Every structure is written in C-alpha cells, then in structure tokens.
Tab-separated table of C-alpha atoms and ligand atoms in Angstrom:
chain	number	residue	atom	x	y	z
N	1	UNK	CA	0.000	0.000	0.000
N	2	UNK	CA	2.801	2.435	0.973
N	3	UNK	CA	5.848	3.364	-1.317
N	4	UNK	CA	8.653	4.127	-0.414
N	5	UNK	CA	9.071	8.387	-0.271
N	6	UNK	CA	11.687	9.864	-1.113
N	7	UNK	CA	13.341	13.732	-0.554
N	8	UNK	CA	13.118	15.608	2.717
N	9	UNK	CA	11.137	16.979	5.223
N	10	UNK	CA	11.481	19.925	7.393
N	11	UNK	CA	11.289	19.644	11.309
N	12	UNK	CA	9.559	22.230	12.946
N	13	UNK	CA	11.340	22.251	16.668
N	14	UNK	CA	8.724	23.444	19.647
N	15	UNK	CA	10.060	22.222	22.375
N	16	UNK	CA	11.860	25.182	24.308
N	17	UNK	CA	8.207	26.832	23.514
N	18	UNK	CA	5.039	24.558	23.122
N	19	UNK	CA	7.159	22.259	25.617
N	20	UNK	CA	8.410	25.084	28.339
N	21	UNK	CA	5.031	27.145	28.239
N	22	UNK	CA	3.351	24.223	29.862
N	23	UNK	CA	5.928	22.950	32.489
N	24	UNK	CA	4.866	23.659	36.039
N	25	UNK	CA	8.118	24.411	36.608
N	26	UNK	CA	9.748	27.290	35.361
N	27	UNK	CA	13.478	26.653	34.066
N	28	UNK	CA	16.207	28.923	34.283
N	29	UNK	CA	17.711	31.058	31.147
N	30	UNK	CA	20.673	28.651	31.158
N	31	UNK	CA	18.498	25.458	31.134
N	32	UNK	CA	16.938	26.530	28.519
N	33	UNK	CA	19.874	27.117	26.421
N	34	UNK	CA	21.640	23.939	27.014
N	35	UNK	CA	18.031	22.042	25.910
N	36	UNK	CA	18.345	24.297	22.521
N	37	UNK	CA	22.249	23.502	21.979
N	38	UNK	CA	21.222	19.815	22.500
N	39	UNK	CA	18.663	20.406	19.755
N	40	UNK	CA	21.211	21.991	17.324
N	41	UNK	CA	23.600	19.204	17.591
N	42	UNK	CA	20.909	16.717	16.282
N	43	UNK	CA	20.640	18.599	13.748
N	44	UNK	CA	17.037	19.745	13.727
N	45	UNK	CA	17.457	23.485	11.852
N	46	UNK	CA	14.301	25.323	12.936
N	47	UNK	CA	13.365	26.079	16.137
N	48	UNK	CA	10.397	27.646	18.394
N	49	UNK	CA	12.563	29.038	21.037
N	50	UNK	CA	10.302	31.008	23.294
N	51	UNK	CA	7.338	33.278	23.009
N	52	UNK	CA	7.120	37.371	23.167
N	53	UNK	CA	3.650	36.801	24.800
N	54	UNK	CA	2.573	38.403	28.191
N	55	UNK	CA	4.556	37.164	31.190
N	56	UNK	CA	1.154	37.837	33.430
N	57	UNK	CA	-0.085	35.033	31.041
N	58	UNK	CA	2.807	32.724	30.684
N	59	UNK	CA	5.653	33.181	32.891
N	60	UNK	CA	7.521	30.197	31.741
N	61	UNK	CA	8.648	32.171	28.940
N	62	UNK	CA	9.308	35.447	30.098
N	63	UNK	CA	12.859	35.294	29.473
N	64	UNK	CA	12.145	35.461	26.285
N	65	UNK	CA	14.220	38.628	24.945
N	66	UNK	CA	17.023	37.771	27.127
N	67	UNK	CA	17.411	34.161	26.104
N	68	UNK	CA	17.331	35.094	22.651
N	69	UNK	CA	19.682	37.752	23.026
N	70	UNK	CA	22.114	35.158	24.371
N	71	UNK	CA	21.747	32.545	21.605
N	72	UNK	CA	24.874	32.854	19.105
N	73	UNK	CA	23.700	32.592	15.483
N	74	UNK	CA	24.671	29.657	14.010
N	75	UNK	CA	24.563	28.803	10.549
N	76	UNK	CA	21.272	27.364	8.434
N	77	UNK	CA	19.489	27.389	11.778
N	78	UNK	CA	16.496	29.375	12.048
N	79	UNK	CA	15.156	30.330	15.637
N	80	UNK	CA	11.468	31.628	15.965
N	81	UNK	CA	8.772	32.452	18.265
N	82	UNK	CA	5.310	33.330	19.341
N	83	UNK	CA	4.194	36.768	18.680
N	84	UNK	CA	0.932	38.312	19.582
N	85	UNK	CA	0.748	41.599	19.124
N	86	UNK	CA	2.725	44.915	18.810
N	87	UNK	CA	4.409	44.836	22.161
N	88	UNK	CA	5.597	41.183	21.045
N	89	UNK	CA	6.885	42.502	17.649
N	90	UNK	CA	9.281	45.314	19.589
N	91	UNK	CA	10.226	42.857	22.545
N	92	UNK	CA	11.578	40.432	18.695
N	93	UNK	CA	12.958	43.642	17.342
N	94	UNK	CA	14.913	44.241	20.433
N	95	UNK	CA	16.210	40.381	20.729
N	96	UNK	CA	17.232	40.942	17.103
N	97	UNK	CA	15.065	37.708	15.689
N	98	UNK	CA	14.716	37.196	12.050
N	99	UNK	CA	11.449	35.104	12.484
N	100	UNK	CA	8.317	35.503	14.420
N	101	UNK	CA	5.140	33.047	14.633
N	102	UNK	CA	1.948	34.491	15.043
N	103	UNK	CA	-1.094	32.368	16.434
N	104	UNK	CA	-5.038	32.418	16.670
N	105	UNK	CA	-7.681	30.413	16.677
N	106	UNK	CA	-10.609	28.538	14.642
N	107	UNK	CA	-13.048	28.267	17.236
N	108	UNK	CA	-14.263	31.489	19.014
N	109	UNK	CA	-13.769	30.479	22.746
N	110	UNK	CA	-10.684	29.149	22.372
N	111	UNK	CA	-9.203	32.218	20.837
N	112	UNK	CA	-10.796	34.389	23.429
N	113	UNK	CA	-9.192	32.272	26.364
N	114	UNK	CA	-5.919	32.173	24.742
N	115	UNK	CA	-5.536	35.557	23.448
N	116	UNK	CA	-8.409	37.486	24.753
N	117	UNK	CA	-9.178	38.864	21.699
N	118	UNK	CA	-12.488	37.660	19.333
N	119	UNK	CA	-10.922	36.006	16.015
N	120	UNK	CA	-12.031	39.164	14.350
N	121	UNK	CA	-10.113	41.490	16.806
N	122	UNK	CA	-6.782	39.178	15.988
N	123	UNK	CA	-7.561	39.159	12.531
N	124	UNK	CA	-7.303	43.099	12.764
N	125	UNK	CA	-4.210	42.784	14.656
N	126	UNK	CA	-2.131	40.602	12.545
N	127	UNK	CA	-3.078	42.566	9.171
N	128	UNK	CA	-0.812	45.432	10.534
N	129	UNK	CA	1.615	43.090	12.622
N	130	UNK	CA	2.735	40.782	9.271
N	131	UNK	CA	3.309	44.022	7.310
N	132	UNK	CA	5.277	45.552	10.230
N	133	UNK	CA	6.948	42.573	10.715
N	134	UNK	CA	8.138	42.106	7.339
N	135	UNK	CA	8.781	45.494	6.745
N	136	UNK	CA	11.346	45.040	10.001
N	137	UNK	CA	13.015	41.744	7.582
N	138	UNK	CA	11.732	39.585	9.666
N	139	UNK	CA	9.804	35.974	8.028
N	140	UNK	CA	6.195	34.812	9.459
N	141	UNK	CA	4.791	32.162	10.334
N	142	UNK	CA	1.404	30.979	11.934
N	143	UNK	CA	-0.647	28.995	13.953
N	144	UNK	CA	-4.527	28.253	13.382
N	145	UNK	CA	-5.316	26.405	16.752
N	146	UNK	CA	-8.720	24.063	17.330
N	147	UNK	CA	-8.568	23.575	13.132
N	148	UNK	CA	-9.637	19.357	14.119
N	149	UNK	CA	-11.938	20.249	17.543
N	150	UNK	CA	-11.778	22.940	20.382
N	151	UNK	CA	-11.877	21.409	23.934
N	152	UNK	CA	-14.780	24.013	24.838
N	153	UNK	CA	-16.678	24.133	21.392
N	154	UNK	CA	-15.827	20.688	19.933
N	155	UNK	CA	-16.346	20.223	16.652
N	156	UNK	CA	-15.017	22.991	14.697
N	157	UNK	CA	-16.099	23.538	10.280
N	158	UNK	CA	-11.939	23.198	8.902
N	159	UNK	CA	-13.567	26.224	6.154
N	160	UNK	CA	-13.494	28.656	9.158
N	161	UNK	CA	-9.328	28.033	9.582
N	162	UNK	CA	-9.481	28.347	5.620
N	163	UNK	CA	-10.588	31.262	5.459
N	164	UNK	CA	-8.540	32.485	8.331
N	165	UNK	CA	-5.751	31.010	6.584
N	166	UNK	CA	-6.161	33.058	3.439
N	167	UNK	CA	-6.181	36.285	4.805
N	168	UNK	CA	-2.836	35.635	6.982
N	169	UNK	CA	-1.213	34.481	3.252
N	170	UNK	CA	-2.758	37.198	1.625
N	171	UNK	CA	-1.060	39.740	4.079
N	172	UNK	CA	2.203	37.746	3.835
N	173	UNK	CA	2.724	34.456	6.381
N	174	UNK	CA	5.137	32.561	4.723
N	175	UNK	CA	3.762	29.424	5.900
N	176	UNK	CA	0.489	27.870	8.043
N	177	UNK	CA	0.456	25.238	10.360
N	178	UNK	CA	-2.466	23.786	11.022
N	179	UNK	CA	-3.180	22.744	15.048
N	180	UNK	CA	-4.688	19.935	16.372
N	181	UNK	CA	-3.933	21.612	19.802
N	182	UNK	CA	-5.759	19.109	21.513
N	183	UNK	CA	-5.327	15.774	19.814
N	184	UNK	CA	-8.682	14.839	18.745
N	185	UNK	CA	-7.998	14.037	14.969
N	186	UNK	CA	-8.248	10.914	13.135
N	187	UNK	CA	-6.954	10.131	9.431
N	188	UNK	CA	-10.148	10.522	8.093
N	189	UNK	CA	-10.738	13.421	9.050
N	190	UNK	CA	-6.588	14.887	8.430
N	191	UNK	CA	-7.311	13.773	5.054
N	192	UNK	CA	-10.648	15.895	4.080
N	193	UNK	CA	-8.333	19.415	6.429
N	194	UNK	CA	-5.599	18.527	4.094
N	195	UNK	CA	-7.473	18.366	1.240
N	196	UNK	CA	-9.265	21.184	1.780
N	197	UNK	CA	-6.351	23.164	2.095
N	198	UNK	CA	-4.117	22.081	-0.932
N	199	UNK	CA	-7.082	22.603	-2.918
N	200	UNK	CA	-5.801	26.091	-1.904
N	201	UNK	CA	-2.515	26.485	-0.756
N	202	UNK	CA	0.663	24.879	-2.000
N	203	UNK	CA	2.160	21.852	0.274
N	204	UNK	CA	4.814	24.493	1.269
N	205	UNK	CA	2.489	27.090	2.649
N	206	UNK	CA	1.297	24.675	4.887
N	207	UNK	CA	2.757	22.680	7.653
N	208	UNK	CA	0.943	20.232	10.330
N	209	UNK	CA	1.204	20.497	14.231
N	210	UNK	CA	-0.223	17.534	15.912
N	211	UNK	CA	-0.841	17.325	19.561
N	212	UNK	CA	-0.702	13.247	20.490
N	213	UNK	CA	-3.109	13.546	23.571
N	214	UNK	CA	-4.783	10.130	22.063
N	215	UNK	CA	-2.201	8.710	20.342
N	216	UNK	CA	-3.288	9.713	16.684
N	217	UNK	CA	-0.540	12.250	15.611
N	218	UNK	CA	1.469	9.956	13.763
N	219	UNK	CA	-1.169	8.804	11.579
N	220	UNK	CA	-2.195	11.770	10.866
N	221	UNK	CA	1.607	12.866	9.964
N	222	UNK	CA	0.959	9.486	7.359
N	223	UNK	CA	-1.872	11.358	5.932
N	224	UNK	CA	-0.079	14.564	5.783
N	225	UNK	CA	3.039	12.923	4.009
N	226	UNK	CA	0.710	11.244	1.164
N	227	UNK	CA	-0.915	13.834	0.588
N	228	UNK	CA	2.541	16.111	-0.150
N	229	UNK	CA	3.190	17.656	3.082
N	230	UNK	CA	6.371	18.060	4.016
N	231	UNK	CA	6.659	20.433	7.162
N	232	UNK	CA	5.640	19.135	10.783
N	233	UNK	CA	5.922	20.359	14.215
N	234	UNK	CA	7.345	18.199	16.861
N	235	UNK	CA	8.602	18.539	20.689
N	236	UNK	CA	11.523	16.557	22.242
N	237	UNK	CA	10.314	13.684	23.716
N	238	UNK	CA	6.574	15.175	23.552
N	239	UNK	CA	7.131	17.820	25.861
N	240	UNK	CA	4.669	19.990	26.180
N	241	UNK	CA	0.869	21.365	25.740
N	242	UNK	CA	-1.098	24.980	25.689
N	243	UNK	CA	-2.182	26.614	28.913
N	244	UNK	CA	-5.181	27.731	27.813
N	245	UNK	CA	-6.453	24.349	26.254
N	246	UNK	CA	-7.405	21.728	28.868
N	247	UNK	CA	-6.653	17.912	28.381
N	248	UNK	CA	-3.840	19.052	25.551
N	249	UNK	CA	-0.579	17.295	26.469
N	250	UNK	CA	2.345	16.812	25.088
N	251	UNK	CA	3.141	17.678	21.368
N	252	UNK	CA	4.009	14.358	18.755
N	253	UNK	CA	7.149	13.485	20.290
N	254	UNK	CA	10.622	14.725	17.465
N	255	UNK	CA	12.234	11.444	17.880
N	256	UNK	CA	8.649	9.427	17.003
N	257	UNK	CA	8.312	11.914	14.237
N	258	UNK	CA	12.009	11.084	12.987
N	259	UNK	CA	11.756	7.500	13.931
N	260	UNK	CA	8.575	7.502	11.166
N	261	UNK	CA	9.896	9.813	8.553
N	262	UNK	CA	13.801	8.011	8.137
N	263	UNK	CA	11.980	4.180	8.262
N	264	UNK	CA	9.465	6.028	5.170
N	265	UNK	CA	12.726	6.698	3.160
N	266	UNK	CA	12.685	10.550	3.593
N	267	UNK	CA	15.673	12.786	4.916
N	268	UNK	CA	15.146	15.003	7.624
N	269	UNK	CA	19.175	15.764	8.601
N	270	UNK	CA	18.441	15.050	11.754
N	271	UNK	CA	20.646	12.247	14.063
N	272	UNK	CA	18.476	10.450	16.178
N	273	UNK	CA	20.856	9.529	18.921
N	274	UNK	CA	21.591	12.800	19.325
N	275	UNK	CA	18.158	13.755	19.308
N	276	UNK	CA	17.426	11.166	21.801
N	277	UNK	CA	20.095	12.137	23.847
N	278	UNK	CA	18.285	16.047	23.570
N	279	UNK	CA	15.076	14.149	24.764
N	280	UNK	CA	16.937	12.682	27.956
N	281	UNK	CA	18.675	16.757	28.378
N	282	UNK	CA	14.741	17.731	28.393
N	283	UNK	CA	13.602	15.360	30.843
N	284	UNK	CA	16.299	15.729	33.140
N	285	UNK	CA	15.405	20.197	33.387
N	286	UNK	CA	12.075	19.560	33.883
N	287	UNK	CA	12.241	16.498	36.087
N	288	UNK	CA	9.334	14.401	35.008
N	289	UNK	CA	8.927	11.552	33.078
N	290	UNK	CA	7.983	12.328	29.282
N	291	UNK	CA	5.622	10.608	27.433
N	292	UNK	CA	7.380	10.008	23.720
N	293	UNK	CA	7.666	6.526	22.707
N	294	UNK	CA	11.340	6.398	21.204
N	295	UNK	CA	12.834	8.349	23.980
N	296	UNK	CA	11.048	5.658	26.026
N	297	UNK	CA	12.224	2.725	24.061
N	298	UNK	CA	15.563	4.027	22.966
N	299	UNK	CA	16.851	2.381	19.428
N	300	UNK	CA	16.267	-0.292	17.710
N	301	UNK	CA	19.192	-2.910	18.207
N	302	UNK	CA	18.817	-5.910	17.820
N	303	UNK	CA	20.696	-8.246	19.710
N	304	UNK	CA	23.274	-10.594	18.628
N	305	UNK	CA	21.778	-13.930	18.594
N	306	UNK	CA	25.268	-15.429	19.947
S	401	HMG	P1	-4.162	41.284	27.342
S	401	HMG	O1	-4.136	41.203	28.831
S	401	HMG	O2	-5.500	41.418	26.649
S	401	HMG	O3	-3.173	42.434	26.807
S	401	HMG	O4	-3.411	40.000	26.769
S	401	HMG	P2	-3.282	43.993	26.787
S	401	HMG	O5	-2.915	44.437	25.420
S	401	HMG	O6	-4.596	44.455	27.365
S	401	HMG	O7	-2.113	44.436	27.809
S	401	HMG	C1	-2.181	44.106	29.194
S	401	HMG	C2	-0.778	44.176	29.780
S	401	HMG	O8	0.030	43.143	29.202
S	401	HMG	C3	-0.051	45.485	29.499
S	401	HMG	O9	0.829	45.689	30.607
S	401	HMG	C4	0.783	45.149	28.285
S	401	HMG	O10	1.936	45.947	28.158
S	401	HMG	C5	1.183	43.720	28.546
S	401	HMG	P3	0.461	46.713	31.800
S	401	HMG	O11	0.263	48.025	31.095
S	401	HMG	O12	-0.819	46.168	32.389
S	401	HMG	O13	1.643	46.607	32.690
S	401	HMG	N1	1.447	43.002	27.305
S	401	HMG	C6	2.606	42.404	27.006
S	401	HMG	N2	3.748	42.255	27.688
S	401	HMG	C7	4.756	41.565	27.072
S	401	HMG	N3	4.645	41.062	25.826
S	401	HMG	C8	3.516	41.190	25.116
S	401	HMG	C9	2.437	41.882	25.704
S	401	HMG	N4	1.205	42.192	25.278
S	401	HMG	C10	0.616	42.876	26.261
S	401	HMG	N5	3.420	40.674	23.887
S	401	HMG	C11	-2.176	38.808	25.106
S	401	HMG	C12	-3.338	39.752	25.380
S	401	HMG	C13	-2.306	38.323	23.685
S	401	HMG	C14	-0.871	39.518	25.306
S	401	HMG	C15	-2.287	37.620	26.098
S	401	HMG	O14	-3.554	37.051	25.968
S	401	HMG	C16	-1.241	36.566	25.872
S	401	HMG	O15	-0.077	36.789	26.113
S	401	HMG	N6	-1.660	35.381	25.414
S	401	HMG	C17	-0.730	34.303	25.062
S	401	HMG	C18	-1.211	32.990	25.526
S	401	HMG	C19	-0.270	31.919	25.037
S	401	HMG	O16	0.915	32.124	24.907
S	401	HMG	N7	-0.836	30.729	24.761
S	401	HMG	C20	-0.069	29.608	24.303
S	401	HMG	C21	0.427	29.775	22.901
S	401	HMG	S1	-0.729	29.279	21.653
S	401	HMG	C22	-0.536	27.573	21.550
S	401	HMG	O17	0.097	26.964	22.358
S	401	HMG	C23	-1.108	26.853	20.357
S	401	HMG	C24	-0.050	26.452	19.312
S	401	HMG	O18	0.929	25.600	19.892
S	401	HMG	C25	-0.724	25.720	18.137
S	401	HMG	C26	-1.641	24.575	18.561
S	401	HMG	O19	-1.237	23.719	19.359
S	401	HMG	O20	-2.768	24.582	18.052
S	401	HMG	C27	0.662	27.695	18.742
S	402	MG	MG1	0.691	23.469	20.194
C-alpha cells in the first residue's frame, strides 16, 4: 500500500516553547539554552525558542528577549517564536530575531481564552503586525489552533481556519500550520483538512502540528506525508501542551516523528541519537517523566543472537 518516499522533510522544533510554556516548573535562562544547543547538535534546523507573549499570562517564557539575546547565530538554523501583538513585535525587534510566529484560533472560545481577543479582533491585529513585521526583515509564520476540535466548542467547520488562513497568506505568512492543539484528529478526518487546504494552498504554505493527547498524531503525519506535506511540528520527547487548552498534552514526540519519517525513506538531517540524547537533556530540566515513545524505548538494536 505504501511506497517508499523519497526527498526531505522539514522539522519544525517546539520544544523550548510549546514544551516550556506548559511545564509547572519554570526553568532557568541557562536550562533553557543547554536544551536548545542539544537540539542543534541533532541537527534539527528550525526552532520555536520562546514566546514574546505576556509574562502575566505565561511566565515560563518570560525570558524570552534575554534568552534570545544570548543565543549565538549559528549557521542554516532558524530560531522563531510566538508573537501576539505589537508589544511582542518590539520585545523580537529588540532580541534581534529574524522570524516571528503568530497564532489564533478557529473556534471562538478558544481564541478568546488564549488571546483574549475575538478572532475578528486578531484578525485586525495581525493585518498590521505581518506588514510591520516584514517590513522590520523579519519571516512569518502561523498557527490556526482548534482547526480538528476545540476542547470548549468541539467540533469545529476546517472552512473557518481556511478562510482564516487566506487572509494571513494574503497579508504575507510565509507558511500555516495547522493545530490539532488538543489531539482529537483521526486520518479521516486529516485527510478531508488537508485536502481542503491544498485545494488552496501549496504543500509548502502549509505545515501540520499535531498534539498526540490520544495517540493519533502519527497517523495523521501518514496522511499529511501522502498527501505532499512536508513540514511538521514536533517537541523533544513530547514535551509539552497549551495553557489555555485543557486535556492538551504533550506535542508528537521529534524522535517518534524522525523514527517515522527516516523508516518512510525521507531525509530530515536530523541524528536520532543525538536527538534522543536532547530528549533525555529535556527530561532531566524539567524532572518528570515524558511521554514520547522512542525516547522511552531508545533504538532499535537488535541483539546478537550469539
Ligand atoms: P491582554 O491582557 O488582553 O493584553 O493580553 P493587553 O494588550 O490588554 O495588555 C495588558 C498588559 O500586558 C499590558 O501591561 C501590556 O503591556 C502587557 P500593563 O500596562 O498592564 O503593565 N502586554 C505584554 N507584555 C509583554 N509582551 C507582550 C504583551 N502584550 C501585552 N506581547 C495577550 C493579550 C495576547 C498579550 C495575552 O492574551 C497573551 O499573552 N496570550 C498568550 C497565551 C499563550 O501564549 N498561549 C499559548 C500559545 S498558543 C498555543 O500553544 C497553540 C499552538 O501551539 C498551536 C496549537 O497547538 O494549536 C501555537
Ligand atoms: Mg501546540
């Protein structure tokens, strides 16, 4: 049924964001920069390092200008992050990054809780913020949350994101990924978003972000990849979640993502010991178990049969 795929696919890194936003505990500056290094040396090339959002909201991240301030550049790796509004765009300007993400959501409530804005009021917002943001040479991204279900509205009509989605190209995102923030999608369903949206958009412009809080994410990545996609979001080891959306846990896990992608004959320049070894870095700062399945299992040897 499945060929063999060939070419490569780009790893989206959230981690030191979608991961750290969610921790209880809040990790230091430097803690936070030795879990990025770790992430660089496995090679993964674009990374969600923080988020210019409020620090009333989410103090995990409050470092944020400071931490990226003390990241040296290095070269063909791109770091990003979250960026709400016009107080986030100057707090980027001053750390001196060359990316910014913005985010909203499909569903109404879940955009209000997370942003406290309507969708229309954020719409409003990022039609002068992309401009601005370009204008400053910076690239953007962004997020449509609740796109397969919204933990207070449930289902949620995928032509609502669309139409989101074509007024954030229109005013110049370079690329939208598409959130199941709270890990309620099934193939079926990944298949009709996806089609929906290529009908649309080319498989560039979009990129998938798959929360595993039932285990589904890396089917869904399966659909994704037949279909043409070939940018997905992924947190070491599955750190992570969003504050403001109840029951989501942990992002699909980098090293399940990787594990998938290399055994479907795609290139992704990633190492996976090293990313594994990232994944143990991770759980070690935040002191708690994590939840991905290769950092569980470790890899695949098989043993000698003498
Ligand atoms: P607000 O309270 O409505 O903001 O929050 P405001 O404009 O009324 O300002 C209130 C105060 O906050 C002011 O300070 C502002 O200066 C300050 P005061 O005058 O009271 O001292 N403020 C800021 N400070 C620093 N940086 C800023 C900023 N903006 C205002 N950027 C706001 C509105 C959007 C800021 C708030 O709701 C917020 O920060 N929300 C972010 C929540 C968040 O980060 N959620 C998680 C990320 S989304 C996610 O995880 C989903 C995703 O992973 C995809 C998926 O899974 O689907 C991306
Ligand atoms: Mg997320």
């Amino acid at each position: 049924m499945f060929a063999q795929l060939s070419g490569s696919v780009t790893v989206y890194e959230v981690s030191p964001r979608d991961g750290l936003q969610n921790e209880p505990k809040v990790l230091p500056l430097e803690a936070k920069r030795r879990l990025i290094d770790g992430l660089v040396a496995a090679g993964l090339r674009h990374i969600e390092v923080s988020s210019f959002v409020s620090p009333r909201w989410v103090p995990q991240l409050a470092d944020a200008v400071e931490l990226v301030q003390s990241l040296a550049p290095r070269e063909g790796v791109t770091f990003s992050a979250l960026c709400p509004n016009a107080t986030g765009l100057e707090r980027a300007k001053l750390a001196g990054l060359k990316e910014i993400a913005i985010f909203l959501s499909a569903s109404e409530s879940h955009n209000q809780r997370n942003t406290n804005k309507s969708i229309q009021r954020s719409l409003e917002v990022f039609e002068e913020l992309i401009p601005a943001a370009r204008d400053l040479g910076m690239r953007v991204r962004a997020y449509i949350s609740t796109v397969w279900g919204c933990p207070y509205e449930g289902d949620v009509d995928p032509r609502r994101a669309l139409e989101i989605a074509r007024e954030l190209v229109r005013w110049g995102v370079y690329q939208v990924s598409l959130g199941d923030t709270i890990g309620v999608g099934t193939p079926l369903q990944t298949q009709r978003i996806c089609e929906l949206f290529l009908a649309e958009f080319a498989s560039e412009q979009l990129a998938l972000h798959f929360h595993d809080t039932r285990g589904t994410a890396l089917s869904n990545v399966l659909v994704g990849l037949e279909l043409g996609i070939r940018t997905f979001d992924a947190s070491v080891a599955g750190l992570g979640g969003c504050p403001y959306a109840p029951g989501a846990s942990g992002n699909l896990a980098t090293e399940d993502l990787v594990y998938l992608l290399h055994g479907m004959g795609l290139e992704t320049g990633v190492d996976l010991p090293a990313l594994i070894a990232a994944g143990q870095l991770a759980e070690q700062l935040v002191g708690r178990k994590l939840p991905g399945k290769v950092h569980q299992a470790g890899l695949f040897r098989p043993r000698s049969s003498s």
